[in-house]
CSV table of C-alpha atoms in Angstrom, one decimal:
chain,number,residue,atom,x,y,z
A,920,UNK,CA,180.8,126.0,226.9
A,921,UNK,CA,177.2,124.9,226.9
A,922,UNK,CA,178.4,121.3,227.8
A,923,UNK,CA,180.4,122.6,230.8
A,924,UNK,CA,177.5,124.5,232.1
A,925,UNK,CA,175.3,121.4,231.9
A,926,UNK,CA,178.0,119.5,233.8
A,927,UNK,CA,178.1,122.2,236.5
A,928,UNK,CA,174.3,122.1,237.0
A,929,UNK,CA,174.4,118.3,237.1
A,930,UNK,CA,177.2,118.3,239.7
A,931,UNK,CA,175.3,120.9,241.7
A,932,UNK,CA,172.1,118.8,241.7
A,933,UNK,CA,174.0,115.7,242.6
A,934,UNK,CA,175.7,117.6,245.6
A,935,UNK,CA,172.3,118.8,246.9
A,936,UNK,CA,170.9,115.2,246.7
A,937,UNK,CA,173.9,113.9,248.6
A,938,UNK,CA,173.6,116.8,251.2
A,939,UNK,CA,169.8,116.0,251.6
A,940,UNK,CA,170.6,112.3,252.1
A,941,UNK,CA,173.2,113.0,254.7
A,942,UNK,CA,170.9,115.5,256.5
A,943,UNK,CA,168.2,113.0,256.5
A,944,UNK,CA,170.5,110.3,257.9
A,945,UNK,CA,171.6,112.6,260.6
A,946,UNK,CA,168.0,113.5,261.6
A,947,UNK,CA,167.1,109.9,261.7
A,948,UNK,CA,170.0,109.0,263.8
A,949,UNK,CA,169.4,111.9,266.1
A,950,UNK,CA,165.7,111.1,266.5
A,951,UNK,CA,166.4,107.5,267.2
A,952,UNK,CA,169.1,108.4,269.8
A,953,UNK,CA,166.6,110.8,271.5
A,954,UNK,CA,163.9,108.1,271.5
A,955,UNK,CA,166.2,105.6,273.2
A,956,UNK,CA,167.5,108.1,275.7
A,957,UNK,CA,164.0,109.2,276.7
A,958,UNK,CA,162.7,105.6,277.1
A,959,UNK,CA,164.4,104.7,280.3
A,960,UNK,CA,161.1,103.8,281.9
A,961,UNK,CA,158.9,106.0,283.9
A,962,UNK,CA,160.3,109.1,285.6
A,963,UNK,CA,161.0,108.8,289.4
A,964,UNK,CA,158.1,109.3,291.7
A,965,UNK,CA,157.5,112.8,292.9
A,966,UNK,CA,158.8,113.2,296.5
A,967,UNK,CA,156.3,114.8,298.9
A,968,UNK,CA,157.8,117.0,301.8
A,969,UNK,CA,156.9,115.6,305.2
A,970,UNK,CA,154.1,117.5,307.0
A,971,UNK,CA,153.8,119.9,308.5
A,972,UNK,CA,155.0,122.5,306.0
A,973,UNK,CA,154.7,126.3,306.3
A,974,UNK,CA,151.1,127.5,306.2
A,975,UNK,CA,151.3,130.6,304.0
A,976,UNK,CA,148.4,132.2,302.4
A,977,UNK,CA,147.7,135.6,300.6
A,978,UNK,CA,146.9,137.3,303.9
A,979,UNK,CA,150.2,136.2,305.5
A,980,UNK,CA,152.2,137.5,302.6
A,981,UNK,CA,150.4,140.8,302.3
A,982,UNK,CA,150.8,141.3,306.1
A,983,UNK,CA,154.5,140.3,306.0
A,984,UNK,CA,155.7,143.8,307.1
A,985,UNK,CA,153.9,143.4,310.4
A,986,UNK,CA,155.6,140.0,311.1
A,987,UNK,CA,159.2,140.7,312.0
A,988,UNK,CA,160.0,137.2,313.1
A,989,UNK,CA,159.5,135.7,309.7
A,990,UNK,CA,160.7,136.3,306.2
A,991,UNK,CA,157.8,134.9,304.1
A,992,UNK,CA,158.5,136.4,300.7
A,993,UNK,CA,161.5,136.9,298.5
A,994,UNK,CA,161.9,140.5,299.5
A,995,UNK,CA,160.9,140.2,303.1
A,996,UNK,CA,157.6,142.0,302.6
A,997,UNK,CA,155.0,142.1,299.9
A,998,UNK,CA,156.5,145.4,298.6
A,999,UNK,CA,160.0,143.5,298.6
A,1000,UNK,CA,161.6,146.2,300.7
A,1001,UNK,CA,164.4,143.8,301.8
A,1002,UNK,CA,164.5,145.5,305.1
A,1003,UNK,CA,164.3,144.0,308.6
A,1004,UNK,CA,163.0,146.1,311.5
A,1005,UNK,CA,164.9,143.8,313.9
A,1006,UNK,CA,167.4,145.9,316.0
A,1007,UNK,CA,169.5,143.1,317.7
A,1008,UNK,CA,172.3,143.7,315.3
A,1009,UNK,CA,173.8,147.2,315.3
A,1010,UNK,CA,177.2,148.9,315.3
A,1011,UNK,CA,177.8,147.8,318.8
A,1012,UNK,CA,176.9,144.1,318.5
A,1013,UNK,CA,178.3,143.4,315.1
A,1014,UNK,CA,181.7,142.4,316.4
A,1015,UNK,CA,180.2,139.6,318.5
A,1016,UNK,CA,178.7,137.8,315.6
A,1017,UNK,CA,180.0,134.3,314.6
A,1018,UNK,CA,179.1,131.3,312.8
A,1019,UNK,CA,176.1,129.5,314.4
A,1020,UNK,CA,175.9,126.5,312.2
A,1021,UNK,CA,176.6,125.3,308.6
A,1022,UNK,CA,175.1,122.8,306.3
A,1023,UNK,CA,176.9,120.7,303.7
A,1024,UNK,CA,174.8,120.3,300.6
A,1025,UNK,CA,175.0,117.4,298.1
A,1026,UNK,CA,176.7,119.4,295.4
A,1027,UNK,CA,179.9,121.2,294.7
A,1028,UNK,CA,178.2,123.7,292.4
A,1029,UNK,CA,178.0,127.4,293.5
A,1030,UNK,CA,174.9,128.2,295.5
A,1031,UNK,CA,173.0,131.4,295.6
A,1032,UNK,CA,169.4,131.9,297.0
A,1033,UNK,CA,167.2,134.1,299.1
A,1034,UNK,CA,166.0,131.8,301.7
A,1035,UNK,CA,162.5,132.1,303.4
A,1036,UNK,CA,162.2,131.8,307.1
A,1037,UNK,CA,158.7,130.7,308.3
A,1038,UNK,CA,157.9,129.6,311.8
A,1039,UNK,CA,161.5,128.7,312.6
A,1040,UNK,CA,162.1,126.8,309.3
A,1041,UNK,CA,164.4,128.0,306.6
A,1042,UNK,CA,163.4,127.1,303.1
A,1043,UNK,CA,166.1,127.4,300.5
A,1044,UNK,CA,167.0,126.3,297.0
A,1045,UNK,CA,170.2,124.8,295.6
A,1046,UNK,CA,171.6,123.6,292.3
A,1047,UNK,CA,169.3,121.5,290.0
A,1048,UNK,CA,166.1,123.1,291.5
A,1049,UNK,CA,166.4,121.2,294.8
A,1050,UNK,CA,164.5,122.6,297.9
A,1051,UNK,CA,165.6,122.2,301.4
A,1052,UNK,CA,163.8,122.8,304.7
A,1053,UNK,CA,166.3,123.5,307.5
A,1054,UNK,CA,165.8,124.1,311.2
A,1055,UNK,CA,166.9,127.7,311.4
A,1056,UNK,CA,168.1,127.4,315.1
A,1057,UNK,CA,170.2,124.3,314.6
A,1058,UNK,CA,171.0,124.0,311.0
A,1059,UNK,CA,169.6,120.4,310.8
A,1060,UNK,CA,168.2,119.6,307.4
A,1061,UNK,CA,164.5,118.6,307.9
A,1062,UNK,CA,163.8,117.4,304.3
A,1063,UNK,CA,164.9,118.0,300.7
A,1064,UNK,CA,162.8,117.9,297.5
A,1065,UNK,CA,164.6,116.8,294.4
A,1066,UNK,CA,162.6,117.3,291.0
A,1067,UNK,CA,165.3,115.2,289.2
A,1068,UNK,CA,166.1,117.9,286.7
A,1069,UNK,CA,168.0,116.2,283.8
């Protein structure tokens, strides 16, 4: 009985040594793979949007409620009320609304964003953290910033 117990302990020690060796091998292989994958050279240069871009400062954001022609914050106003005082769309005019323009993006992924409209330019985001500036009247894309999210 004593000898069998010694054998079990030896087998257990041997199993742990093999498990450590295989874990170490996996860690080395994973580390090497990550180093090779991350060493594809320098990252792409950061794209700068063409000038001019929206001039928005703290006073413009805090005064957004008095500027009905722009939507300069996520919620429309500093208090994020999500309410527009514009009165052009109502129960009588709703039936005459139609599609003014559309824009095809460079992805088939689903899109969901709250665009900002500042001085006639719509700023929106799409998949992979891309940002677009779009002429709000025509739908023409003015520029796009791509941070190259992996």
